[in-house]
mmCIF file of C-alpha atoms in Angstrom:
data_model
loop_
_atom_site.group_PDB
_atom_site.id
_atom_site.type_symbol
_atom_site.label_atom_id
_atom_site.label_comp_id
_atom_site.label_asym_id
_atom_site.label_seq_id
_atom_site.Cartn_x
_atom_site.Cartn_y
_atom_site.Cartn_z
ATOM 1 C CA UNK A 221 -62.965 57.973 -98.488
ATOM 2 C CA UNK A 222 -61.977 55.139 -99.135
ATOM 3 C CA UNK A 223 -62.934 51.697 -96.735
ATOM 4 C CA UNK A 224 -60.606 49.695 -96.155
ATOM 5 C CA UNK A 225 -61.623 46.520 -96.664
ATOM 6 C CA UNK A 226 -61.749 44.475 -93.709
ATOM 7 C CA UNK A 227 -60.779 40.839 -93.279
ATOM 8 C CA UNK A 228 -63.134 37.954 -92.018
ATOM 9 C CA UNK A 229 -61.624 35.876 -88.911
ATOM 10 C CA UNK A 230 -62.579 32.640 -88.187
ATOM 11 C CA UNK A 231 -62.758 33.037 -83.798
ATOM 12 C CA UNK A 232 -63.931 28.931 -84.392
ATOM 13 C CA UNK A 233 -62.155 27.568 -81.321
ATOM 14 C CA UNK A 234 -59.513 24.450 -82.311
ATOM 15 C CA UNK A 235 -61.250 20.833 -81.060
ATOM 16 C CA UNK A 236 -59.330 19.769 -78.271
ATOM 17 C CA UNK A 237 -59.954 16.204 -78.749
ATOM 18 C CA UNK A 238 -57.872 16.221 -81.602
ATOM 19 C CA UNK A 239 -57.460 12.616 -82.665
ATOM 20 C CA UNK A 240 -53.469 13.342 -84.499
ATOM 21 C CA UNK A 241 -50.886 13.596 -82.188
ATOM 22 C CA UNK A 242 -48.956 16.843 -81.463
ATOM 23 C CA UNK A 243 -44.926 16.533 -81.482
ATOM 24 C CA UNK A 244 -44.430 12.745 -79.461
ATOM 25 C CA UNK A 245 -48.072 12.685 -79.239
ATOM 26 C CA UNK A 246 -47.837 14.403 -75.378
ATOM 27 C CA UNK A 247 -46.649 18.385 -74.307
ATOM 28 C CA UNK A 248 -43.950 18.555 -72.581
ATOM 29 C CA UNK A 249 -44.107 18.813 -69.159
ATOM 30 C CA UNK A 250 -43.160 22.311 -67.726
ATOM 31 C CA UNK A 251 -39.733 21.423 -66.306
ATOM 32 C CA UNK A 252 -41.454 22.494 -62.070
ATOM 33 C CA UNK A 253 -43.861 19.680 -62.533
ATOM 34 C CA UNK A 254 -41.429 17.246 -63.415
ATOM 35 C CA UNK A 255 -39.363 18.325 -60.524
ATOM 36 C CA UNK A 256 -41.889 18.259 -58.247
ATOM 37 C CA UNK A 257 -42.713 15.021 -59.641
ATOM 38 C CA UNK A 258 -39.100 12.993 -58.265
ATOM 39 C CA UNK A 259 -39.241 14.362 -54.957
ATOM 40 C CA UNK A 260 -40.155 12.223 -52.522
ATOM 41 C CA UNK A 261 -42.908 13.506 -49.594
ATOM 42 C CA UNK A 262 -41.145 14.438 -46.071
ATOM 43 C CA UNK A 263 -43.572 14.323 -44.034
ATOM 44 C CA UNK A 264 -43.705 16.951 -41.159
ATOM 45 C CA UNK A 265 -43.442 15.361 -37.529
ATOM 46 C CA UNK A 266 -47.101 15.725 -36.250
ATOM 47 C CA UNK A 267 -45.957 17.344 -32.778
ATOM 48 C CA UNK A 268 -43.351 18.134 -30.478
ATOM 49 C CA UNK A 269 -42.674 15.273 -29.299
ATOM 50 C CA UNK A 270 -42.782 13.645 -33.280
ATOM 51 C CA UNK A 271 -39.813 16.268 -34.309
ATOM 52 C CA UNK A 272 -37.714 15.493 -31.080
ATOM 53 C CA UNK A 273 -37.464 11.832 -31.978
ATOM 54 C CA UNK A 274 -36.362 12.539 -35.632
ATOM 55 C CA UNK A 275 -33.810 15.462 -34.930
ATOM 56 C CA UNK A 276 -32.284 12.727 -32.097
ATOM 57 C CA UNK A 277 -32.726 9.800 -34.344
ATOM 58 C CA UNK A 278 -30.547 12.543 -37.162
ATOM 59 C CA UNK A 279 -27.970 13.205 -34.540
ATOM 60 C CA UNK A 280 -27.974 10.028 -33.920
ATOM 61 C CA UNK A 281 -26.505 9.051 -37.787
ATOM 62 C CA UNK A 282 -24.719 12.117 -37.632
ATOM 63 C CA UNK A 283 -22.628 10.895 -34.371
ATOM 64 C CA UNK A 284 -22.071 7.527 -35.722
ATOM 65 C CA UNK A 285 -21.092 8.819 -38.589
ATOM 66 C CA UNK A 286 -18.509 11.124 -37.492
ATOM 67 C CA UNK A 287 -16.698 7.794 -35.055
ATOM 68 C CA UNK A 288 -17.397 5.879 -38.089
ATOM 69 C CA UNK A 289 -14.834 8.672 -40.060
ATOM 70 C CA UNK A 290 -12.537 8.928 -36.915
ATOM 71 C CA UNK A 291 -11.763 5.408 -36.732
ATOM 72 C CA UNK A 292 -10.593 4.944 -39.704
ATOM 73 C CA UNK A 293 -8.209 7.708 -39.246
ATOM 74 C CA UNK A 294 -10.792 10.779 -41.928
ATOM 75 C CA UNK A 295 -9.206 14.198 -40.521
ATOM 76 C CA UNK A 296 -11.911 15.837 -41.444
ATOM 77 C CA UNK A 297 -14.357 13.731 -38.544
ATOM 78 C CA UNK A 298 -11.168 15.198 -36.499
ATOM 79 C CA UNK A 299 -11.352 17.399 -32.706
ATOM 80 C CA UNK A 300 -9.370 20.571 -33.883
ATOM 81 C CA UNK A 301 -6.894 19.573 -31.521
ATOM 82 C CA UNK A 302 -5.436 16.342 -33.596
ATOM 83 C CA UNK A 303 -5.427 18.323 -37.374
ATOM 84 C CA UNK A 304 -3.188 19.183 -39.084
ATOM 85 C CA UNK A 305 0.142 17.226 -40.790
ATOM 86 C CA UNK A 306 2.135 18.403 -37.975
ATOM 87 C CA UNK A 307 -0.778 16.565 -35.445
ATOM 88 C CA UNK A 308 -0.572 13.605 -38.019
ATOM 89 C CA UNK A 309 2.980 13.277 -37.472
ATOM 90 C CA UNK A 310 3.368 13.505 -33.602
ATOM 91 C CA UNK A 311 0.853 10.677 -33.775
ATOM 92 C CA UNK A 312 2.407 8.593 -35.920
ATOM 93 C CA UNK A 313 5.918 8.970 -35.019
ATOM 94 C CA UNK A 314 5.387 8.042 -31.212
ATOM 95 C CA UNK A 315 2.942 5.003 -32.302
ATOM 96 C CA UNK A 316 5.727 3.236 -34.222
ATOM 97 C CA UNK A 317 7.913 3.395 -31.423
ATOM 98 C CA UNK A 318 7.082 1.126 -27.936
ATOM 99 C CA UNK A 319 8.342 3.707 -24.906
ATOM 100 C CA UNK A 320 8.839 3.157 -21.858
ATOM 101 C CA UNK A 321 5.710 5.630 -20.579
ATOM 102 C CA UNK A 322 2.964 3.659 -22.266
ATOM 103 C CA UNK A 323 3.123 1.134 -19.657
ATOM 104 C CA UNK A 324 2.814 3.846 -17.001
ATOM 105 C CA UNK A 325 -0.819 2.971 -16.340
ATOM 106 C CA UNK A 326 -0.514 -0.478 -16.623
ATOM 107 C CA UNK A 327 2.123 -0.363 -14.195
ATOM 108 C CA UNK A 328 0.531 1.817 -11.626
ATOM 109 C CA UNK A 329 -2.542 -0.785 -11.522
ATOM 110 C CA UNK A 330 0.021 -2.835 -10.738
ATOM 111 C CA UNK A 331 1.244 -1.472 -7.770
ATOM 112 C CA UNK A 332 -2.005 -0.554 -7.203
ATOM 113 C CA UNK A 333 -3.190 -3.988 -6.849
ATOM 114 C CA UNK A 334 0.574 -5.272 -4.709
ATOM 115 C CA UNK A 335 -0.823 -2.804 -2.211
ATOM 116 C CA UNK A 336 -4.051 -4.734 -1.825
ATOM 117 C CA UNK A 337 -3.710 -8.329 -1.335
ATOM 118 C CA UNK A 338 -3.816 -8.929 2.454
ATOM 119 C CA UNK A 339 0.090 -10.195 2.499
ATOM 120 C CA UNK A 340 1.448 -11.306 5.867
ATOM 121 C CA UNK A 341 2.761 -8.390 8.166
ATOM 122 C CA UNK A 342 5.957 -9.131 7.600
ATOM 123 C CA UNK A 343 5.708 -9.376 3.752
ATOM 124 C CA UNK A 344 3.208 -6.137 3.623
ATOM 125 C CA UNK A 345 5.738 -4.261 5.174
ATOM 126 C CA UNK A 346 8.538 -5.240 3.063
ATOM 127 C CA UNK A 347 6.105 -4.749 -0.312
ATOM 128 C CA UNK A 348 5.748 -1.337 0.803
ATOM 129 C CA UNK A 349 8.475 -0.370 1.440
ATOM 130 C CA UNK A 350 9.758 -2.036 -2.482
ATOM 131 C CA UNK A 351 6.445 0.263 -4.244
ATOM 132 C CA UNK A 352 7.373 3.452 -1.982
ATOM 133 C CA UNK A 353 11.657 3.325 -2.453
ATOM 134 C CA UNK A 354 12.052 0.791 -5.785
ATOM 135 C CA UNK A 355 8.543 1.106 -8.078
ATOM 136 C CA UNK A 356 7.168 4.524 -7.913
ATOM 137 C CA UNK A 357 10.754 6.620 -8.300
ATOM 138 C CA UNK A 358 11.757 4.333 -11.052
ATOM 139 C CA UNK A 359 8.115 4.709 -13.105
ATOM 140 C CA UNK A 360 8.095 8.090 -12.451
ATOM 141 C CA UNK A 361 11.312 8.799 -13.792
ATOM 142 C CA UNK A 362 10.956 6.697 -16.470
ATOM 143 C CA UNK A 363 7.829 8.630 -17.675
ATOM 144 C CA UNK A 364 9.763 12.290 -16.553
ATOM 145 C CA UNK A 365 12.246 11.318 -18.773
ATOM 146 C CA UNK A 366 10.580 10.023 -22.185
ATOM 147 C CA UNK A 367 7.925 12.737 -21.989
ATOM 148 C CA UNK A 368 10.738 15.353 -22.002
ATOM 149 C CA UNK A 369 12.235 13.278 -24.738
ATOM 150 C CA UNK A 370 9.037 12.621 -26.919
ATOM 151 C CA UNK A 371 8.307 16.438 -26.608
ATOM 152 C CA UNK A 372 12.414 17.191 -27.384
ATOM 153 C CA UNK A 373 12.016 14.423 -30.553
ATOM 154 C CA UNK A 374 9.246 15.537 -31.854
ATOM 155 C CA UNK A 375 9.261 19.341 -32.073
ATOM 156 C CA UNK A 376 12.480 19.251 -33.502
ATOM 157 C CA UNK A 377 11.484 16.884 -36.383
ATOM 158 C CA UNK A 378 8.007 18.894 -37.073
ATOM 159 C CA UNK A 379 10.931 22.204 -37.561
ATOM 160 C CA UNK A 380 13.285 20.030 -39.638
ATOM 161 C CA UNK A 381 10.570 18.371 -41.756
ATOM 162 C CA UNK A 382 7.078 20.791 -41.887
ATOM 163 C CA UNK A 383 9.161 24.224 -41.417
ATOM 164 C CA UNK A 384 5.853 26.146 -42.516
ATOM 165 C CA UNK A 385 4.351 24.496 -39.316
ATOM 166 C CA UNK A 386 2.946 25.872 -36.335
ATOM 167 C CA UNK A 387 5.054 24.457 -33.797
ATOM 168 C CA UNK A 388 2.887 25.536 -30.482
ATOM 169 C CA UNK A 389 1.820 21.772 -28.827
ATOM 170 C CA UNK A 390 3.200 19.651 -30.432
ATOM 171 C CA UNK A 391 5.776 18.838 -27.771
ATOM 172 C CA UNK A 392 3.568 18.620 -25.580
ATOM 173 C CA UNK A 393 0.673 16.727 -27.895
ATOM 174 C CA UNK A 394 3.216 14.288 -28.384
ATOM 175 C CA UNK A 395 4.307 13.477 -25.068
ATOM 176 C CA UNK A 396 0.475 12.792 -23.694
ATOM 177 C CA UNK A 397 -0.456 10.425 -26.207
ATOM 178 C CA UNK A 398 3.501 8.567 -25.119
ATOM 179 C CA UNK A 399 1.431 7.842 -21.989
ATOM 180 C CA UNK A 400 -1.811 6.388 -23.326
ATOM 181 C CA UNK A 401 -2.006 2.102 -23.469
ATOM 182 C CA UNK A 402 -1.841 1.593 -26.910
ATOM 183 C CA UNK A 403 -5.001 -0.013 -27.994
ATOM 184 C CA UNK A 404 -6.727 3.567 -25.833
ATOM 185 C CA UNK A 405 -4.761 5.593 -28.484
ATOM 186 C CA UNK A 406 -7.417 8.289 -30.142
ATOM 187 C CA UNK A 407 -7.077 8.412 -32.875
ATOM 188 C CA UNK A 408 -7.006 5.185 -33.112
ATOM 189 C CA UNK A 409 -2.878 4.407 -34.224
ATOM 190 C CA UNK A 410 -2.368 4.153 -37.602
ATOM 191 C CA UNK A 411 1.207 2.485 -38.131
ATOM 192 C CA UNK A 412 2.108 -0.746 -35.545
ATOM 193 C CA UNK A 413 5.255 -0.518 -34.170
ATOM 194 C CA UNK A 414 8.143 -0.158 -36.417
ATOM 195 C CA UNK A 415 6.853 1.832 -39.251
ATOM 196 C CA UNK A 416 5.162 -0.321 -41.170
ATOM 197 C CA UNK A 417 0.551 0.366 -41.537
ATOM 198 C CA UNK A 418 -1.863 -1.089 -39.423
ATOM 199 C CA UNK A 419 -3.733 -3.142 -42.073
ATOM 200 C CA UNK A 420 -7.027 -2.286 -42.478
ATOM 201 C CA UNK A 421 -10.219 -3.758 -40.386
ATOM 202 C CA UNK A 422 -11.488 -7.040 -42.603
#
């Protein structure tokens, strides 16, 4: 039986220091190695105190970002009670008007200060009588009628303009906003009295 001829194979390893470059002159790095070089090293907290400090710093940055977003009118950062087109319509409707109920708190403070002033006895009796018999009743009646009107009007207009939106709580939401001093309202007003947009702050 004839034997097959065996071809000799050169087992000598190729030199690694070949002066001739291959391709671009260097091996193409693996994707995993390239991504690893681009990543910034993350410093793990050394102890519990350091971890707590990092957590507090991160939370503070997130709160500041949310505050800026709310001040800018970004609904992504609003509480759930302020979200939605119906609530935005209610805010804009109230903010575009000067309503008697928005003077409730300043008027209450004025009445309170009037009772604290050390008037002479004869004048003090007249002031208290004026406050109790005239001031408070007028203020409370004005606030009551304004709140009822605002709640009814806003709820009706939302139903007409946004039939697919829920009306639950919209009237009460508008009435409560109408009780607040304009500068203290939150989210901040996006329209001026009269309906013009609030100019951006520089």
